[in-house]
Amino acid sequence: MSRFPHLLVALIAVVMCAGQLQAQTGTVSGRITDDATLAALTDVEVTVAGRTVASDVDGRFVLTNVPAGVYRLLATRLGYRDVEETITVLPNETTTIEIVMVPAPIGLEEIVAIGYGQEQKRDLTGVVDEVPREAFNTGRITTAEELIQAKVAGVQVTEDNGGEPGGGISIRIRGATSVTSSNEPLYVIDGVPLQIGGGLSSGRNPLNFLNPDDIESFTVLKDASATAIYGSQGANGVVIITTRSGSGTAAGGPQVTYRGNFSGSNVTGRPDIMNATQFRQTVDEQAPELLAILGAEDTNWRKEVEQSAFGQEHSLAVAGATEKMNYRLSLGYFNQQGVVRASKNERLSLSLGYNQLLFDDRLRLQANILGARNEDQFTPGGVLGNASNFAPTQPIEDPDSPYGGFFEWEDPLAANNPVGELNLVYDRGTTYRSIGNATGEYFFGFLDGLSATARLGYVVTNSERRTFAPSIAKFQAETGRNGTISRSNPTEFNWLFDGYATYAQNWERHALDVTGGYAYQQWRTESPSFFAQQLSSDLLGPNGIPAAQLERTFLNVDESRLASWFARANYTYKDRYLITGTIRADGSSKFGADNQWATFPSVAVAWRLSQEGFMESADWLSDLKLRLSYGSNGNQAFASYQQYKDYVFGDPLTQAQFGTEFVSTIRPSAVDPNIKWEETSSWNFGLDYGFWDNRLAGS
């Protein structure tokens, strides 16, 4: 008998066994929620049988083709305690599990950004507070700063633009420090410092280009010891913003996430203003001779200028990773109307983060790019005041009115029709902005702990603000302007280079971390603009420039440079005694010739009492650390060229008369050849504590 049939039977048996073995797989799925709020938790990493997947926006996860067997399921997320469960995977079946995660106390081993490096939270000697993504404020967030409002002690986040959408927000870290310069902190986004206050924008808030959903964390440097590494820019504190990248993404195919919300806003409390009946009664009692000029209408002017505001926000992100690479690409759209008509903020944003490891993980490459288009629509000034003061007995429109068909009082001291202003005045701003950097960090093999970092970054802004008020607007006629139009197109280009080396090493009783390097940054802003009034025609509106009796053009160019040397050393002995020294030397083009360079030192010491032998019996005490620091910072947030004399050409209204001839003037500006930075020095004393495994912790 031939051997072939036996071989065929054996082959068929092997194939059948292989098919049966291949079929011995199942599926693991589930949903993850917060123990306290029962809300779904996204970005939770779930690991089963060596495979990892992240939960989606609904807290759900699915792992397919898991070999049958008994496994340990591990769920981890920053800010929550790890969850471990034993599960059994059956062939061709789905194992479903509900996971509830408990928020974890702040860990002392967390790594926080401190400027040109990172440090463990437990080893900080300066005053540094980090707000991670999971601790952000939730709800309708219109600007990035609102994410940390009321989250950081000593940091005030306040609106300064009447609550308009995308309105300006001021941050004060431990109060104001400057009398004549800006009190806004320095913002550093992915290692790129912006101009003090956030830089250029034609909108209400220069940080509106940031999509809050793209932000990973805020780190606030408060005291002079922590901010001295930023020298002449750090007097008002430093806010370090880190955006999301693909870091933490589980290896595998692209993960797509979407987050969206819709919102509505209404005015719930209005000032107590008389209605038409009450107004007529008051006039009848107080000034009956004026009854004849009252109208027969019943107009609620506040309601006429207000609206039910609609808002929407959408974010779509794609993230992926391999063993040596990860990325995240996101697209965001935001549109928020204001409760006062003609106020709106719209943003279209793009974010890209990329990380790559090369050369046996010795070289780390990182790139971040943020871009946005912001459009702001502004409510004309005085609308709310006029709405509160205009007589409720008068109509909104008057077909015989020369003021665009809107009723107006002829008395120049009377309030103007607020609805007329809303319909006739045009005021809009558009800002295109991009910020990005490319960073390379190389770890040398010949000396363990030695690395070098180089960063190249940029900020590009192109903006436009257009305003138009026709001659038929009442306030134009009564002020003699008879129609105005203006347009400004400021642009900025900033770039920087950072190069520094870091050596970090731990020995049996000692730990040393030293950083030193060089930084160079250059800012250039060009601001062309024009202004015209007493227009010959209103027909072109904001889209053209008719002939006008008064026309002015301007061009302001501002350029400055900052070159810096900096160094910082952190030393720890027996994990009990800590000392940090920082020094930065800044050479700024804004300083006078005799003050071209400025030096900003700081020193801080700390004593961790919880590690001392006499505290061994206090097992309820997790951490107890005393801190003392001193530092010097600067503030150079003032205009450039103050050390040079400037000559200003007069306009046609400031000519000098010689007989019958009028001559334009050229006058010198004030000058201060000794101008220098504004210096702030401060002492800081602190106590950090943690009890019961840091369930209760603070400073």
XYZ file of C-alpha atoms in Angstrom:
699
model
C 0.000 0.000 0.000
C 1.310 3.409 -0.943
C 2.452 5.810 1.768
C 0.705 8.742 0.053
C -2.785 8.161 1.553
C -1.245 8.004 5.036
C 0.557 11.291 4.459
C -2.638 12.878 3.120
C -4.629 11.770 6.160
C -1.922 13.110 8.482
C -1.854 16.445 6.646
C -5.623 16.797 6.889
C -5.477 16.033 10.606
C -2.779 18.696 11.140
C -4.799 21.302 9.250
C -7.912 20.460 11.275
C -5.989 20.719 14.544
C -4.484 24.005 13.455
C -7.946 25.317 12.631
C -9.202 24.240 16.021
C -6.236 25.893 17.726
C -6.763 29.070 15.719
C -10.352 29.167 16.811
C -9.418 29.025 20.504
C -9.641 32.834 20.888
C -12.159 35.171 22.411
C -12.943 38.836 22.930
C -12.618 41.072 26.001
C -14.755 44.205 26.190
C -15.958 46.554 28.871
C -16.617 50.060 30.101
C -14.631 52.176 32.567
C -16.138 54.820 34.842
C -15.100 57.158 37.642
C -15.989 55.895 41.120
C -17.161 59.299 42.381
C -18.883 60.865 39.368
C -19.805 57.687 37.409
C -18.581 59.540 34.316
C -16.927 57.596 31.507
C -13.125 57.638 31.571
C -11.248 58.037 28.304
C -7.576 57.218 27.575
C -7.454 54.423 30.176
C -4.846 51.841 29.139
C -6.200 48.288 29.441
C -3.691 45.432 29.186
C -4.621 41.762 28.711
C -2.260 38.979 27.598
C 0.450 41.461 26.703
C -1.838 43.528 24.475
C -2.871 47.090 25.324
C -5.772 49.239 24.144
C -7.068 52.654 25.277
C -10.679 53.366 26.208
C -12.645 55.726 23.963
C -14.648 58.852 24.867
C -17.485 56.659 26.171
C -15.088 54.711 28.399
C -15.418 51.558 26.289
C -12.680 49.219 25.079
C -12.492 46.039 22.977
C -9.676 43.498 22.634
C -10.208 40.846 19.968
C -8.397 37.578 19.168
C -7.278 37.024 22.756
C -6.148 33.394 23.228
C -8.438 31.419 25.532
C -7.237 31.228 29.111
C -7.111 32.945 32.488
C -5.432 36.361 32.536
C -4.729 39.355 34.731
C -6.402 42.509 33.352
C -4.645 45.777 34.274
C -6.272 49.219 33.843
C -4.092 52.315 34.367
C -4.662 56.057 34.023
C -2.795 59.046 35.397
C -4.610 60.401 38.446
C -6.330 57.089 39.278
C -5.394 53.979 41.211
C -4.504 50.955 39.074
C -7.198 48.299 38.782
C -6.332 44.598 38.494
C -8.938 41.938 37.723
C -8.679 38.228 36.920
C -10.686 37.282 33.843
C -11.339 34.085 31.928
C -11.382 34.205 28.140
C -13.483 31.463 26.518
C -13.212 30.361 22.886
C -15.509 32.246 20.477
C -17.097 34.170 23.340
C -16.993 37.764 24.603
C -15.941 38.404 28.185
C -17.525 41.627 29.427
C -16.294 43.528 32.469
C -17.255 46.781 34.171
C -14.305 48.649 35.689
C -14.652 51.407 38.282
C -11.531 53.490 38.953
C -10.858 55.439 42.135
C -9.033 58.806 41.924
C -5.543 58.577 43.408
C -3.882 61.209 45.610
C -1.201 63.325 44.026
C 1.961 61.285 43.855
C 5.261 62.707 45.012
C 7.037 60.825 42.241
C 5.335 62.847 39.510
C 7.605 64.612 37.055
C 6.951 68.333 36.533
C 8.380 70.819 34.036
C 10.652 73.462 35.564
C 12.008 75.203 32.472
C 14.826 73.650 30.413
C 14.226 70.359 32.139
C 12.103 68.313 34.508
C 12.225 67.342 38.152
C 10.452 65.006 40.531
C 7.746 66.828 42.436
C 9.059 65.627 45.786
C 12.474 67.216 45.114
C 11.259 70.709 44.233
C 12.797 73.567 46.200
C 10.937 76.375 44.411
C 7.213 77.003 44.267
C 5.903 75.036 41.292
C 2.314 73.877 40.777
C 1.228 71.542 37.997
C -2.355 71.075 36.822
C -2.557 67.888 34.708
C -5.233 67.239 32.142
C -7.411 65.124 34.419
C -7.633 68.011 36.922
C -8.787 70.651 34.391
C -12.068 72.471 34.831
C -14.849 70.928 32.768
C -17.949 72.341 31.097
C -17.982 75.029 28.459
C -14.381 76.221 28.206
C -13.806 79.040 25.711
C -10.186 79.947 26.456
C -7.218 77.904 27.624
C -6.772 79.881 30.843
C -10.213 78.849 32.070
C -8.930 75.289 32.428
C -6.999 76.255 35.574
C -9.266 78.959 36.978
C -9.425 78.515 40.801
C -7.094 75.500 40.521
C -3.785 77.019 41.647
C -3.291 78.819 44.949
C -2.021 82.367 44.550
C -2.994 82.519 40.869
C -5.881 84.780 39.868
C -7.549 84.169 36.507
C -9.996 86.989 35.776
C -11.930 88.205 32.769
C -11.225 91.775 31.732
C -13.457 92.172 28.679
C -17.023 92.137 29.940
C -17.574 88.426 29.473
C -17.609 88.541 25.680
C -16.876 85.215 23.950
C -13.145 84.727 23.714
C -12.758 87.765 25.948
C -9.453 88.859 27.356
C -8.274 87.076 30.484
C -5.635 88.296 32.917
C -3.496 86.021 35.048
C -1.835 87.390 38.159
C 0.632 85.163 39.983
C 0.933 86.339 43.582
C -0.373 89.779 42.635
C 1.110 92.613 40.611
C 4.859 93.281 40.638
C 5.253 96.120 38.127
C 4.283 99.781 38.231
C 5.015 100.814 34.645
C 5.387 97.549 32.687
C 3.146 94.552 32.083
C 2.011 92.369 34.992
C 1.161 89.416 32.748
C 3.217 86.226 33.190
C 5.522 84.731 30.611
C 3.823 81.939 28.636
C 6.015 79.095 27.398
C 4.266 76.703 25.007
C 6.127 73.466 24.300
C 9.391 75.210 25.165
C 8.717 78.310 23.037
C 8.360 81.564 25.063
C 5.786 84.008 23.750
C 5.923 87.746 24.166
C 4.826 88.836 27.627
C 1.035 88.561 27.821
C 0.774 86.128 24.926
C 1.907 88.174 21.955
C 0.127 89.649 18.972
C -3.567 89.202 18.166
C -6.363 91.197 16.545
C -8.838 89.498 18.888
C -9.647 89.889 22.526
C -7.270 87.249 23.876
C -3.893 86.390 22.307
C -4.092 82.811 23.651
C -7.351 82.095 21.826
C -5.410 80.223 19.166
C -5.035 77.329 21.632
C -7.647 74.603 21.485
C -8.216 73.611 25.150
C -8.625 69.978 24.068
C -5.027 69.983 22.781
C -3.501 70.909 26.140
C -1.890 68.239 28.306
C -0.892 70.255 31.365
C -0.199 73.665 32.903
C 2.800 74.254 35.142
C 2.965 77.522 37.067
C 6.323 78.775 38.349
C 5.549 81.201 41.155
C 8.559 82.302 43.165
C 11.790 83.930 42.075
C 13.772 80.736 42.625
C 11.625 78.829 40.130
C 11.426 81.635 37.545
C 15.055 82.834 37.682
C 15.928 80.446 34.852
C 13.909 82.816 32.606
C 15.826 85.890 33.806
C 14.571 89.240 32.540
C 11.195 87.756 31.536
C 10.224 85.966 34.731
C 9.311 88.695 37.239
C 5.547 88.097 36.881
C 5.800 84.320 37.047
C 5.897 81.743 34.271
C 3.093 79.567 32.888
C 4.409 76.514 31.039
C 1.826 74.947 28.711
C 2.465 71.448 27.373
C 0.300 70.275 24.487
C -0.803 66.732 23.807
C 1.308 64.479 21.638
C 1.124 60.792 20.863
C 2.934 59.945 24.098
C 1.038 57.300 26.047
C -0.771 55.979 22.990
C -0.934 52.191 22.916
C 0.973 50.553 20.081
C -1.168 49.535 17.168
C -3.340 51.022 14.485
C -4.581 54.617 14.529
C -7.027 55.500 17.306
C -9.695 58.032 16.366
C -11.431 60.060 19.060
C -14.112 62.702 18.772
C -15.393 65.118 21.369
C -18.162 67.624 20.793
C -20.612 69.741 22.700
C -23.357 72.233 22.107
C -24.325 74.979 24.520
C -26.773 77.799 24.946
C -26.514 81.032 26.903
C -29.127 83.463 28.105
C -29.069 86.538 30.294
C -30.643 85.506 33.583
C -30.285 88.741 35.537
C -30.803 92.222 34.174
C -30.564 95.619 35.880
C -33.854 96.926 37.253
C -34.818 99.459 34.582
C -38.179 101.206 34.230
C -40.526 99.972 31.530
C -42.501 102.349 29.318
C -45.446 102.671 31.739
C -43.194 103.433 34.704
C -41.178 105.855 32.590
C -44.268 107.820 31.495
C -45.516 107.918 35.075
C -42.166 109.257 36.313
C -42.047 111.936 33.591
C -45.628 112.897 34.399
C -44.663 113.338 38.066
C -41.252 114.943 37.672
C -41.313 116.822 34.337
C -44.861 116.951 32.893
C -43.779 119.525 30.325
C -41.811 116.771 28.537
C -44.750 114.409 28.079
C -45.281 115.697 24.559
C -41.984 114.287 23.296
C -42.555 110.806 24.633
C -43.442 108.144 22.118
C -46.221 105.599 22.262
C -44.024 102.510 22.094
C -43.038 99.990 24.763
C -39.452 99.036 23.897
C -37.222 96.912 26.093
C -33.886 98.096 24.789
C -31.848 95.611 26.785
C -33.723 92.696 25.230
C -33.344 94.252 21.795
C -29.534 94.185 21.994
C -29.312 90.791 23.685
C -29.801 87.361 22.187
C -29.952 83.696 23.065
C -26.373 82.746 22.290
C -25.508 79.409 20.702
C -22.151 77.696 21.007
C -20.575 74.559 19.630
C -17.201 72.864 19.884
C -15.813 69.849 18.047
C -12.447 68.083 18.263
C -11.349 65.175 16.089
C -8.028 63.486 16.855
C -6.066 60.621 15.338
C -3.265 59.037 17.375
C -1.015 56.089 16.735
C 2.178 54.508 17.969
C 4.803 51.860 17.369
C 7.555 50.716 19.685
C 9.796 53.639 18.678
C 7.357 56.279 17.460
C 4.069 57.952 18.315
C 2.026 60.791 16.911
C -1.193 62.742 17.406
C -3.025 64.877 14.852
C -6.097 66.866 15.834
C -8.521 69.263 14.196
C -10.749 71.526 16.252
C -13.638 73.887 15.573
C -15.138 76.331 18.061
C -17.929 78.862 17.564
C -19.427 80.866 20.414
C -21.897 83.710 20.137
C -22.145 86.356 22.808
C -25.351 87.202 24.649
C -24.956 90.730 23.251
C -25.616 90.877 19.531
C -22.673 91.341 17.167
C -20.243 89.563 19.478
C -18.795 86.222 18.439
C -15.616 84.186 18.553
C -14.821 81.465 16.020
C -11.716 79.288 15.937
C -10.424 76.628 13.566
C -7.338 74.897 14.966
C -4.837 72.240 13.981
C -2.336 70.423 16.196
C 0.388 67.918 15.386
C 2.668 66.148 17.848
C 5.336 63.628 16.835
C 7.939 61.678 18.854
C 10.625 59.352 17.537
C 13.416 57.273 19.102
C 16.552 56.518 17.057
C 20.026 55.008 17.485
C 19.180 52.487 20.211
C 16.985 55.047 21.945
C 19.887 57.459 22.416
C 18.306 60.128 20.219
C 14.853 61.488 20.958
C 13.222 63.666 18.334
C 10.103 65.682 19.062
C 8.098 68.049 16.891
C 5.026 70.088 17.777
C 3.056 72.373 15.497
C -0.011 74.398 16.445
C -1.986 76.508 14.004
C -5.254 78.382 14.218
C -7.510 80.856 12.507
C -9.438 83.078 14.907
C -12.223 85.450 13.962
C -13.652 87.909 16.474
C -16.742 90.018 16.008
C -16.944 92.968 18.400
C -19.921 94.758 19.888
C -19.634 98.529 19.304
C -18.669 100.397 22.426
C -21.493 102.027 24.353
C -24.242 99.655 23.224
C -25.101 98.355 26.693
C -24.910 101.821 28.240
C -27.199 103.255 25.571
C -29.584 100.332 25.976
C -29.874 101.162 29.671
C -30.385 104.889 29.094
C -32.564 105.107 25.975
C -36.203 106.021 26.592
C -38.447 102.906 26.511
C -41.310 104.906 24.974
C -39.488 105.439 21.663
C -39.561 103.136 18.605
C -36.544 101.312 17.225
C -37.015 102.466 13.651
C -38.153 105.731 12.111
C -38.578 105.821 8.305
C -38.017 109.591 8.279
C -34.784 109.415 10.277
C -31.570 110.531 8.521
C -29.676 108.080 10.713
C -30.108 104.951 8.656
C -33.826 104.678 9.394
C -33.325 104.343 13.163
C -34.976 106.683 15.644
C -32.526 109.062 17.290
C -32.798 112.050 19.597
C -31.483 115.269 18.102
C -30.009 116.289 21.442
C -26.246 115.480 21.261
C -26.242 114.783 25.011
C -28.907 112.087 24.716
C -28.161 108.388 24.456
C -27.895 106.950 20.963
C -30.074 104.175 19.576
C -28.195 100.959 20.499
C -29.931 98.869 17.834
C -28.841 101.420 15.232
C -25.243 101.111 16.365
C -25.386 97.313 16.193
C -26.706 97.378 12.629
C -24.566 100.170 11.221
C -21.119 99.662 12.791
C -18.719 96.969 11.555
C -15.851 95.790 13.760
C -14.113 92.470 13.138
C -10.690 90.953 13.631
C -9.041 87.906 12.082
C -5.835 86.301 13.343
C -3.796 83.521 11.764
C -1.226 82.110 14.140
C 1.187 79.207 14.232
C 3.702 78.126 16.839
C 6.007 75.164 16.583
C 9.299 73.619 17.539
C 11.620 70.772 16.710
C 13.636 69.319 19.590
C 16.406 66.769 19.616
C 17.821 65.196 22.781
C 20.878 62.928 22.588
C 22.125 60.683 25.426
C 25.863 60.118 25.266
C 27.150 56.596 25.708
C 30.589 57.414 27.115
C 29.155 59.035 30.278
C 25.974 57.765 31.857
C 23.525 60.586 32.638
C 24.937 63.094 30.143
C 22.635 64.437 27.435
C 22.493 67.399 25.063
C 19.331 69.122 23.835
C 18.806 71.467 20.901
C 15.541 73.213 20.104
C 14.501 75.424 17.218
C 11.137 77.155 17.538
C 9.053 79.817 15.863
C 5.940 81.959 16.273
C 4.228 83.435 13.209
C 1.197 85.714 13.419
C -0.723 87.536 10.714
C -3.760 89.511 11.792
C -6.220 92.092 10.556
C -8.665 94.381 12.355
C -11.252 96.271 10.286
C -13.711 98.873 11.557
C -16.263 100.963 9.707
C -18.827 103.469 10.950
C -20.942 105.208 8.274
C -21.638 108.917 8.262
C -25.338 108.196 8.938
C -24.508 106.744 12.366
C -25.667 109.204 15.001
C -22.424 109.277 16.996
C -20.498 109.986 13.785
C -22.653 112.973 12.935
C -22.630 114.505 16.419
C -18.827 114.226 16.781
C -18.134 115.673 13.339
C -16.343 112.561 12.111
C -18.980 111.957 9.418
C -17.901 108.430 8.645
C -14.723 106.601 9.662
C -12.874 103.569 8.421
C -9.707 101.976 9.754
C -7.684 98.886 9.123
C -4.582 97.469 10.786
C -2.533 94.483 9.618
C 0.112 93.688 12.227
C 2.372 90.694 11.647
C 5.036 89.101 13.795
C 7.751 86.559 13.312
C 9.659 85.280 16.322
C 12.207 82.534 16.365
C 14.439 80.999 18.994
C 17.273 78.585 19.508
C 17.975 76.714 22.745
C 21.021 74.565 23.267
C 21.859 73.038 26.619
C 23.501 70.025 28.238
C 22.267 68.090 31.260
C 24.105 65.743 33.587
C 22.023 63.751 36.078
C 23.387 61.039 38.320
C 22.414 59.257 41.529
C 24.907 57.719 43.913
C 24.355 55.928 47.201
C 23.785 59.094 49.242
C 24.117 61.836 46.694
C 22.145 63.007 43.677
C 23.224 65.707 41.246
C 21.405 67.309 38.324
C 23.223 70.058 36.414
C 21.943 71.968 33.372
C 23.735 74.689 31.441
C 23.226 76.258 28.057
C 22.623 79.152 25.706
C 19.399 80.651 24.335
C 18.772 83.190 21.612
C 15.412 84.698 20.674
C 14.438 87.388 18.203
C 11.125 89.220 17.788
C 10.051 91.325 14.832
C 6.667 93.003 14.459
C 5.442 95.159 11.588
C 2.186 97.067 12.040
C 0.934 98.940 8.968
C -2.405 100.687 9.412
C -4.542 103.491 8.046
C -7.325 105.691 9.321
C -9.736 107.921 7.418
C -12.671 110.053 8.488
C -15.192 112.429 6.919
C -15.780 109.934 4.131
C -17.169 111.079 0.805
C -19.373 107.976 0.545
C -20.668 105.106 2.688
C -21.389 102.807 -0.257
C -18.141 100.832 -0.095
C -18.668 99.915 3.557
C -15.716 98.150 5.210
C -14.517 96.712 1.879
C -13.207 99.860 0.244
C -11.622 103.254 0.882
C -13.466 106.241 -0.573
C -12.038 109.739 -0.704
C -11.904 111.378 2.711
C -11.002 114.771 4.124
C -8.595 113.291 6.665
C -6.426 110.297 5.836
C -3.574 108.953 7.933
C -1.231 106.028 7.364
C 1.118 104.461 9.880
C 3.927 101.918 9.874
C 5.452 100.781 13.130
C 8.338 98.315 13.097
C 9.538 96.776 16.355
C 12.483 94.431 16.573
C 14.271 93.110 19.642
C 16.745 90.383 20.526
C 17.567 88.469 23.669
C 20.718 86.370 24.119
C 21.143 84.384 27.313
C 23.499 82.082 29.190
C 21.939 80.027 31.953
C 22.842 77.304 34.434
C 21.079 75.371 37.199
C 22.299 72.775 39.678
C 20.223 70.559 41.973
C 22.004 68.626 44.699
C 20.452 66.169 47.177
C 22.129 64.482 50.131
C 20.570 61.427 51.769
C 17.227 62.403 50.202
C 16.900 64.876 53.092
C 18.902 67.979 52.288
C 18.322 69.709 48.973
C 19.881 72.779 47.422
C 19.227 74.439 44.065
C 21.232 77.243 42.498
C 20.256 79.073 39.309
C 21.833 81.897 37.356
C 20.942 83.528 34.067
C 22.692 86.322 32.193
C 20.540 88.183 29.663
C 21.772 90.486 26.945
C 18.787 92.432 25.622
C 18.545 94.966 22.824
C 15.941 96.778 24.933
C 18.519 97.731 27.571
C 20.648 100.843 27.356
C 24.299 100.705 26.353
C 25.490 100.787 29.960
C 23.060 98.040 30.965
C 23.336 95.725 27.990
C 23.690 92.622 30.163
C 21.805 91.706 33.337
C 22.378 88.822 35.737
C 19.601 87.087 37.666
C 20.635 84.610 40.401
C 18.628 82.482 42.789
C 19.275 79.924 45.506
C 16.906 77.587 47.341
C 17.357 75.039 50.127
C 15.011 72.394 51.520
C 15.021 69.986 54.448
C 12.890 66.840 54.295
C 12.142 66.223 57.960
C 10.059 63.152 57.184
C 13.276 61.263 56.316
C 15.003 62.012 59.612
C 15.466 59.230 62.149
C 13.399 60.971 64.816
C 10.375 60.850 62.472
C 10.473 57.085 61.826
C 7.632 56.359 64.242
C 5.319 58.796 62.428
C 4.208 56.303 59.779
C 1.085 58.431 59.177
C 3.358 61.158 57.796
C 4.149 60.710 54.092
C 6.121 63.898 53.517
C 7.230 66.949 55.477
C 9.626 69.383 53.837
C 10.739 72.914 54.743
C 11.804 75.251 51.937
C 13.622 78.579 51.854
C 14.569 80.457 48.694
C 15.746 83.809 47.383
C 15.850 84.992 43.802
C 16.049 87.960 41.482
C 13.949 88.385 38.332
C 13.574 91.011 35.665
C 10.830 92.594 33.591
C 11.639 93.948 30.156
C 8.039 94.226 28.935
C 8.417 97.801 27.758
C 8.706 99.422 24.339
C 11.841 98.985 22.274
C 14.264 101.773 21.295
C 13.721 103.778 24.486
C 17.489 104.334 24.679
C 17.505 106.049 21.272
C 16.135 109.426 20.265
C 13.213 109.179 17.869
C 11.894 111.865 15.529
C 8.173 112.117 14.860
C 6.686 113.850 11.825
C 3.651 115.981 12.594
C 0.333 115.522 10.793
C -1.588 118.285 8.932
C -3.247 119.307 12.198
C 0.080 119.964 13.960
C 1.806 122.276 11.446
C 3.680 125.441 12.371
C 2.716 128.689 10.647
C 5.397 130.983 9.213
C 3.622 133.937 7.692
C 1.191 132.478 5.193
C 2.992 129.160 4.957
C 2.348 126.081 7.101
C 5.280 123.741 7.726
C 5.083 120.191 9.075
C 6.913 119.712 12.352
C 9.569 117.148 13.194
C 9.962 116.764 16.928
C 12.284 114.533 18.989
C 10.915 112.034 21.465
C 11.958 111.541 25.056
C 15.012 109.321 25.482
C 16.555 107.345 28.332
C 20.042 106.060 27.449
C 20.288 104.335 30.852
C 17.092 102.325 30.588
C 17.319 98.805 32.024
C 15.175 95.967 33.217
C 12.730 96.333 36.078
C 14.083 94.167 38.881
C 12.087 92.144 41.393
C 13.689 90.274 44.292
C 11.830 88.046 46.709
C 12.221 85.645 49.625
C 10.042 82.596 49.926
C 9.430 80.276 52.864
C 7.337 77.144 52.443
C 6.202 73.910 54.040
C 5.150 70.853 52.022
C 3.222 68.097 53.789
C 1.508 64.810 53.077
C -0.450 62.516 55.393
C -1.719 58.945 55.142
C -0.071 57.959 51.877
C -0.665 61.517 50.595
C -4.426 61.240 50.760
C -4.137 64.660 52.353
C -1.340 66.717 50.859
C -0.578 70.367 50.318
C 1.811 73.274 50.776
